[in-house]
Amino acid sequence: MGLRKLLFLPLISLSLTAAPAAFAQSAAAPHAAAPADPAADALRRAHAARRAGRWQEAEAAYRAAFAAAPHPAIEGELGLCELSLHKYVDAATHLRRALYNPRSLSPAQRQRFDDGLLRAEREVVGVEFVLSHPKAEVFLDGRFIGRGQPEYRFYVEPGRHEVRASLEGHVTQHVPFERWAGDVTAFPVVLDPIPRAPPREVIVRTTPPVPDRSGRNLRIAGASLALAGAALGVGFAIAAGARDDEAETQADTIRASYGRGGCLYEGISEVTLQCDALTATVSARNTFRSAAWASFIAGGVLGAVALSSLWWAPSPPSPSRAAVRPLVVAGGGGLAIGGVW
């Protein structure tokens, strides 16, 4: 029993002496493992380079610090370094962005950045434009600068430049401009839809209705047949007259040779021949006379039918060929008559 007490007491003392050492090591371990702040380290290097006048080194350090901790104060210091290096476009861009949130800056910083921005803007051209279609892609001198913004504000070097905006389904817009140091230019960029091809024009050639000319044709045919009947009647009448004269001559010859009753003597062959010839001539005369009358009657009937068609088959009205309009001129007036004849 006494031996156990002697062994237990050294173990307790060893545990009490080892515990503070272990606690001290565990408490000191986080401080030893904590990495250095890259932004703070870059700022220390930037401040040291700026105080020594090494502006290139200071610019690189401020740029690294801003990449690690994008704070307006760091961006403003970067802009002032760029101003000292005569990088006026970059300086104006960073200084203006640093002043977007002035509450995050001290009064002294705001004053320094304002003064630097004024100096930088005297050496560059300020460009501002509003885009009609924010989804359009915007290029400056062929370099893509943005998409999805309704308004753009930036700085460029003095001289000639071109803004180009393009959007599917719209005509690409080119806006060239030329400005000098200290100028500010503002303009709208309007994208018009690509005009659609006009629909093909369908030309329908309508044929005017053919007027009903049946009545006119009937009258022409009737008049023609009437004239033809009259002409035939005249021809037959002339032929009948010629045969009548021939019959009179034959009858006179028979009367002179055999008397008025010469044709009554059938036994005499000479008289019989002459009488037969007279009979044939008289028959032909009568035939021509009948044909003449028939032609005259037929022509008259056809002419009457053609004339009556003016009432039962009238022709369509003819278009007006003359027009009369009042004419009023300075100092007088009258009528203007025009037409086609």
Coordinates of C-alpha atoms in Angstrom, one line a residue:
M1 CA 0.0 0.0 0.0
G2 CA 2.8 2.4 0.7
L3 CA 4.5 1.5 -2.6
R4 CA 1.3 2.4 -4.6
K5 CA 1.1 5.9 -3.0
L6 CA 4.7 6.5 -3.8
L7 CA 4.2 5.6 -7.5
F8 CA 0.9 7.6 -7.9
L9 CA 2.3 10.9 -6.7
P10 CA 5.1 11.2 -9.4
L11 CA 2.5 10.4 -12.1
I12 CA 0.2 13.2 -11.0
S13 CA 3.1 15.7 -10.9
L14 CA 4.2 14.7 -14.4
S15 CA 0.7 15.2 -15.7
L16 CA 0.4 18.6 -14.2
T17 CA 3.7 19.7 -15.6
A18 CA 3.0 18.4 -19.1
A19 CA -0.5 19.9 -19.5
P20 CA 0.5 23.6 -19.5
A21 CA 3.1 22.9 -22.1
A22 CA 0.7 21.1 -24.4
F23 CA -1.9 24.0 -24.0
A24 CA 0.8 26.5 -24.8
Q25 CA 1.7 24.7 -28.0
S26 CA -2.0 24.3 -29.1
A27 CA -2.6 28.0 -28.5
A28 CA 0.4 29.1 -30.4
A29 CA -0.2 26.9 -33.4
P30 CA -2.9 29.0 -35.1
H31 CA -0.7 32.1 -35.0
A32 CA 2.1 30.3 -36.6
A33 CA -0.1 28.8 -39.4
A34 CA -1.9 32.0 -40.3
P35 CA -0.8 33.2 -43.9
A36 CA 0.1 36.7 -44.7
D37 CA -2.5 39.1 -46.2
P38 CA -1.6 39.5 -50.0
A39 CA -3.5 42.8 -50.3
A40 CA -1.7 44.3 -47.3
D41 CA 1.6 43.0 -48.5
A42 CA 1.0 44.5 -51.9
L43 CA 0.0 47.8 -50.4
R44 CA 3.1 48.0 -48.3
R45 CA 5.2 47.4 -51.4
A46 CA 3.2 49.9 -53.4
H47 CA 3.5 52.7 -50.8
A48 CA 7.2 52.1 -50.5
A49 CA 7.7 52.2 -54.3
R50 CA 5.6 55.4 -54.5
R51 CA 7.6 57.2 -51.8
A52 CA 10.8 56.2 -53.6
G53 CA 9.4 57.5 -57.0
R54 CA 9.4 54.0 -58.6
W55 CA 6.1 54.5 -60.4
Q56 CA 6.2 51.4 -62.6
E57 CA 6.8 49.2 -59.5
A58 CA 4.1 51.1 -57.6
E59 CA 1.6 50.7 -60.4
A60 CA 2.2 46.9 -60.5
A61 CA 1.9 46.6 -56.7
Y62 CA -1.3 48.7 -56.6
R63 CA -2.7 46.6 -59.4
A64 CA -1.9 43.4 -57.4
A65 CA -3.5 44.9 -54.3
F66 CA -6.6 45.9 -56.1
A67 CA -6.9 42.4 -57.6
A68 CA -6.7 40.9 -54.2
A69 CA -9.0 43.4 -52.5
P70 CA -11.1 45.5 -55.0
H71 CA -11.6 48.6 -52.8
P72 CA -12.2 52.1 -54.2
A73 CA -9.3 53.6 -52.3
I74 CA -6.9 51.1 -53.8
E75 CA -8.3 51.7 -57.3
G76 CA -7.9 55.5 -56.8
E77 CA -4.2 55.1 -55.8
L78 CA -3.7 52.9 -58.9
G79 CA -5.3 55.7 -61.0
L80 CA -2.9 58.3 -59.6
C81 CA 0.1 56.1 -60.4
E82 CA -1.1 55.7 -64.0
L83 CA -1.6 59.5 -64.2
S84 CA 2.1 59.9 -63.1
L85 CA 3.0 57.4 -65.9
H86 CA 1.0 59.5 -68.5
K87 CA -1.5 56.6 -69.0
Y88 CA -4.3 59.1 -69.1
V89 CA -7.1 56.8 -70.4
D90 CA -6.5 54.1 -67.7
A91 CA -6.0 56.8 -65.0
A92 CA -9.3 58.5 -65.9
T93 CA -11.1 55.2 -66.0
H94 CA -9.9 54.0 -62.5
L95 CA -10.2 57.4 -60.9
R96 CA -13.8 57.9 -62.0
R97 CA -14.7 54.4 -60.9
A98 CA -13.1 55.0 -57.5
L99 CA -15.3 58.0 -57.1
Y100 CA -18.5 56.1 -57.8
N101 CA -18.9 55.4 -54.0
P102 CA -17.5 58.5 -52.3
R103 CA -18.7 57.4 -48.8
S104 CA -16.0 54.7 -48.8
L105 CA -13.3 57.3 -49.2
S106 CA -11.9 59.8 -46.7
P107 CA -12.2 63.5 -47.5
A108 CA -8.5 63.7 -48.3
Q109 CA -8.8 60.7 -50.7
R110 CA -11.8 62.2 -52.5
Q111 CA -10.0 65.5 -53.0
R112 CA -6.8 63.8 -54.4
F113 CA -8.9 61.5 -56.7
D114 CA -11.0 64.4 -57.9
D115 CA -8.0 66.5 -58.7
G116 CA -6.3 63.6 -60.5
L117 CA -9.5 62.9 -62.5
L118 CA -9.6 66.5 -63.7
R119 CA -6.0 66.4 -64.8
A120 CA -6.6 63.1 -66.7
E121 CA -9.8 64.2 -68.4
R122 CA -7.9 67.2 -69.9
E123 CA -5.8 64.7 -71.9
V124 CA -8.5 62.3 -73.1
V125 CA -11.8 62.2 -74.9
G126 CA -15.0 61.3 -72.9
V127 CA -17.5 59.2 -74.8
E128 CA -21.1 58.7 -73.8
F129 CA -23.9 57.0 -75.8
V130 CA -27.2 55.4 -75.3
L131 CA -28.1 52.2 -77.0
S132 CA -31.6 51.6 -78.4
H133 CA -31.2 47.8 -77.9
P134 CA -29.2 46.9 -74.7
K135 CA -28.8 43.3 -75.9
A136 CA -26.6 44.4 -78.8
E137 CA -22.9 43.7 -78.8
V138 CA -20.8 46.9 -78.8
F139 CA -17.3 47.3 -80.3
L140 CA -14.9 50.2 -80.1
D141 CA -12.4 50.3 -83.0
G142 CA -13.1 46.6 -83.6
R143 CA -12.6 45.6 -79.9
F144 CA -15.5 44.2 -78.0
I145 CA -16.4 46.4 -75.0
G146 CA -19.7 45.2 -73.7
R147 CA -23.2 43.8 -74.1
G148 CA -26.4 44.1 -72.1
Q149 CA -26.0 47.7 -71.1
P150 CA -28.3 50.5 -72.2
E151 CA -25.7 53.2 -71.6
Y152 CA -21.9 53.3 -72.1
R153 CA -19.4 55.8 -70.7
F154 CA -15.6 55.5 -71.3
Y155 CA -12.5 57.4 -72.3
V156 CA -10.4 57.1 -75.5
E157 CA -7.3 58.7 -76.8
P158 CA -7.8 61.8 -78.9
G159 CA -8.3 61.2 -82.6
R160 CA -10.6 59.2 -84.9
H161 CA -12.6 56.2 -83.6
E162 CA -15.6 54.2 -84.5
V163 CA -18.4 52.6 -82.3
R164 CA -20.1 49.6 -83.9
A165 CA -23.2 47.9 -82.5
S166 CA -24.7 44.7 -83.9
L167 CA -27.7 42.6 -83.0
E168 CA -29.3 39.7 -84.8
G169 CA -32.2 40.7 -87.0
H170 CA -31.1 44.4 -87.0
V171 CA -28.9 46.5 -89.3
T172 CA -25.4 46.9 -87.9
Q173 CA -24.8 50.5 -86.9
H174 CA -21.5 52.3 -87.4
V175 CA -20.9 55.6 -85.6
P176 CA -17.5 57.2 -86.5
F177 CA -16.3 60.2 -84.6
E178 CA -13.2 62.3 -84.2
R179 CA -12.5 64.5 -81.1
W180 CA -9.5 66.2 -79.4
A181 CA -8.1 66.2 -75.9
G182 CA -10.5 67.5 -73.3
D183 CA -13.6 67.0 -75.6
V184 CA -16.7 65.1 -74.6
T185 CA -19.0 63.5 -77.2
A186 CA -22.4 62.0 -76.7
F187 CA -24.7 60.4 -79.3
P188 CA -27.4 57.8 -79.6
V189 CA -26.8 54.4 -81.3
V190 CA -30.1 53.3 -82.9
L191 CA -30.4 49.8 -84.4
D192 CA -33.1 49.5 -87.1
P193 CA -34.7 46.1 -87.9
I194 CA -33.6 44.6 -91.1
P195 CA -36.4 45.4 -93.6
R196 CA -38.3 42.5 -94.8
A197 CA -38.4 41.8 -98.5
P198 CA -41.7 43.0 -99.9
P199 CA -44.1 40.3 -100.9
R200 CA -44.1 39.5 -104.6
E201 CA -46.7 41.5 -106.3
V202 CA -49.3 39.4 -108.0
I203 CA -50.6 41.2 -111.0
V204 CA -54.0 40.0 -112.0
R205 CA -54.9 41.1 -115.5
T206 CA -58.6 41.2 -115.7
T207 CA -60.2 41.1 -119.1
P208 CA -63.1 43.5 -119.4
P209 CA -66.4 41.7 -120.2
V210 CA -67.1 41.4 -123.9
P211 CA -70.1 43.5 -124.6
D212 CA -73.1 41.7 -126.1
R213 CA -73.0 42.5 -129.8
S214 CA -75.6 40.0 -130.9
G215 CA -78.1 42.7 -131.8
R216 CA -75.5 44.6 -133.7
N217 CA -74.4 41.5 -135.6
L218 CA -78.0 40.7 -136.4
R219 CA -78.5 44.1 -137.8
I220 CA -75.4 43.9 -139.9
A221 CA -76.4 40.5 -141.2
G222 CA -79.9 41.6 -141.9
A223 CA -78.8 44.8 -143.7
S224 CA -76.3 42.8 -145.7
L225 CA -78.9 40.2 -146.8
A226 CA -81.4 43.0 -147.6
L227 CA -78.8 44.7 -149.8
A228 CA -77.9 41.4 -151.4
G229 CA -81.7 40.7 -152.1
A230 CA -82.1 44.2 -153.5
A231 CA -79.0 43.7 -155.7
L232 CA -80.3 40.3 -156.9
G233 CA -83.7 41.8 -157.5
V234 CA -82.2 44.5 -159.6
G235 CA -80.2 41.9 -161.6
F236 CA -83.2 39.7 -162.2
A237 CA -85.3 42.8 -163.2
I238 CA -82.6 43.8 -165.7
A239 CA -82.5 40.3 -167.1
A240 CA -86.3 40.2 -167.3
G241 CA -86.3 43.5 -169.1
A242 CA -83.8 42.2 -171.6
R243 CA -85.9 39.1 -172.2
D244 CA -89.0 41.2 -172.6
D245 CA -87.3 43.3 -175.3
E246 CA -86.1 40.1 -177.0
A247 CA -89.7 38.7 -176.9
E248 CA -91.1 41.9 -178.4
T249 CA -88.5 41.7 -181.3
Q250 CA -89.4 38.0 -182.0
A251 CA -93.1 38.7 -181.9
D252 CA -92.7 41.7 -184.3
T253 CA -90.8 39.4 -186.7
I254 CA -93.6 36.7 -186.6
R255 CA -96.3 39.3 -187.1
A256 CA -94.5 40.9 -190.0
S257 CA -94.1 37.5 -191.7
Y258 CA -97.3 35.6 -190.9
G259 CA -99.6 38.2 -189.3
R260 CA -101.0 38.5 -185.9
G261 CA -102.1 34.9 -185.8
G262 CA -98.9 33.4 -187.3
C263 CA -98.3 31.2 -184.3
L264 CA -101.7 29.6 -184.8
Y265 CA -100.4 27.8 -187.9
E266 CA -98.8 24.8 -186.4
G267 CA -98.3 23.1 -189.7
I268 CA -95.7 25.5 -190.9
S269 CA -92.3 24.5 -189.6
E270 CA -90.7 27.8 -189.9
V271 CA -93.4 29.5 -187.9
T272 CA -93.3 26.8 -185.3
L273 CA -89.6 27.3 -184.7
Q274 CA -90.0 31.0 -184.3
C275 CA -93.0 30.6 -182.0
D276 CA -91.2 28.1 -179.9
A277 CA -88.3 30.5 -179.5
L278 CA -90.7 33.3 -178.6
T279 CA -92.3 31.0 -176.0
A280 CA -88.9 30.2 -174.4
T281 CA -88.0 33.9 -174.3
V282 CA -91.3 34.8 -172.7
S283 CA -90.9 32.0 -170.1
A284 CA -87.4 33.2 -169.3
R285 CA -88.7 36.8 -168.9
N286 CA -91.4 35.7 -166.5
T287 CA -88.9 33.6 -164.5
F288 CA -86.5 36.5 -164.1
R289 CA -89.4 38.8 -163.2
S290 CA -90.6 36.4 -160.5
A291 CA -87.1 36.1 -159.1
A292 CA -86.7 39.8 -159.1
W293 CA -89.9 40.2 -157.1
A294 CA -88.9 37.4 -154.7
S295 CA -85.5 39.1 -154.1
F296 CA -87.1 42.5 -153.5
I297 CA -89.6 41.0 -151.0
A298 CA -86.9 39.0 -149.2
G299 CA -84.6 41.9 -148.9
G300 CA -87.4 44.1 -147.6
V301 CA -88.3 41.6 -145.0
L302 CA -84.7 41.2 -143.8
G303 CA -84.2 44.9 -143.7
A304 CA -87.4 45.3 -141.6
V305 CA -86.2 42.7 -139.2
A306 CA -82.8 44.4 -138.9
L307 CA -84.4 47.7 -138.3
S308 CA -86.8 46.3 -135.7
S309 CA -83.8 44.8 -133.7
L310 CA -83.0 48.3 -132.5
W311 CA -85.9 47.8 -130.1
W312 CA -85.8 44.1 -129.2
A313 CA -81.9 43.7 -129.3
P314 CA -80.4 47.0 -128.5
S315 CA -76.6 47.5 -128.6
P316 CA -74.7 48.2 -125.3
P317 CA -74.0 51.9 -124.6
S318 CA -70.7 53.2 -126.1
P319 CA -68.2 54.8 -123.8
S320 CA -68.2 58.5 -123.7
R321 CA -65.8 60.0 -126.2
A322 CA -66.1 63.6 -125.2
A323 CA -66.1 65.4 -121.8
V324 CA -67.0 69.0 -121.0
R325 CA -65.7 70.5 -117.8
P326 CA -65.8 74.0 -116.4
L327 CA -62.5 75.9 -116.6
V328 CA -61.7 78.7 -114.2
V329 CA -58.4 80.6 -114.6
A330 CA -57.2 83.9 -113.3
G331 CA -59.1 86.7 -115.1
G332 CA -61.8 84.5 -116.6
G333 CA -63.3 81.1 -117.2
G334 CA -65.0 78.9 -119.7
L335 CA -65.5 75.3 -120.7
A336 CA -62.8 72.7 -121.5
I337 CA -63.9 70.2 -124.0
G338 CA -61.9 67.0 -124.6
G339 CA -62.6 63.8 -126.4
V340 CA -61.5 61.2 -128.8
W341 CA -62.7 61.1 -132.4

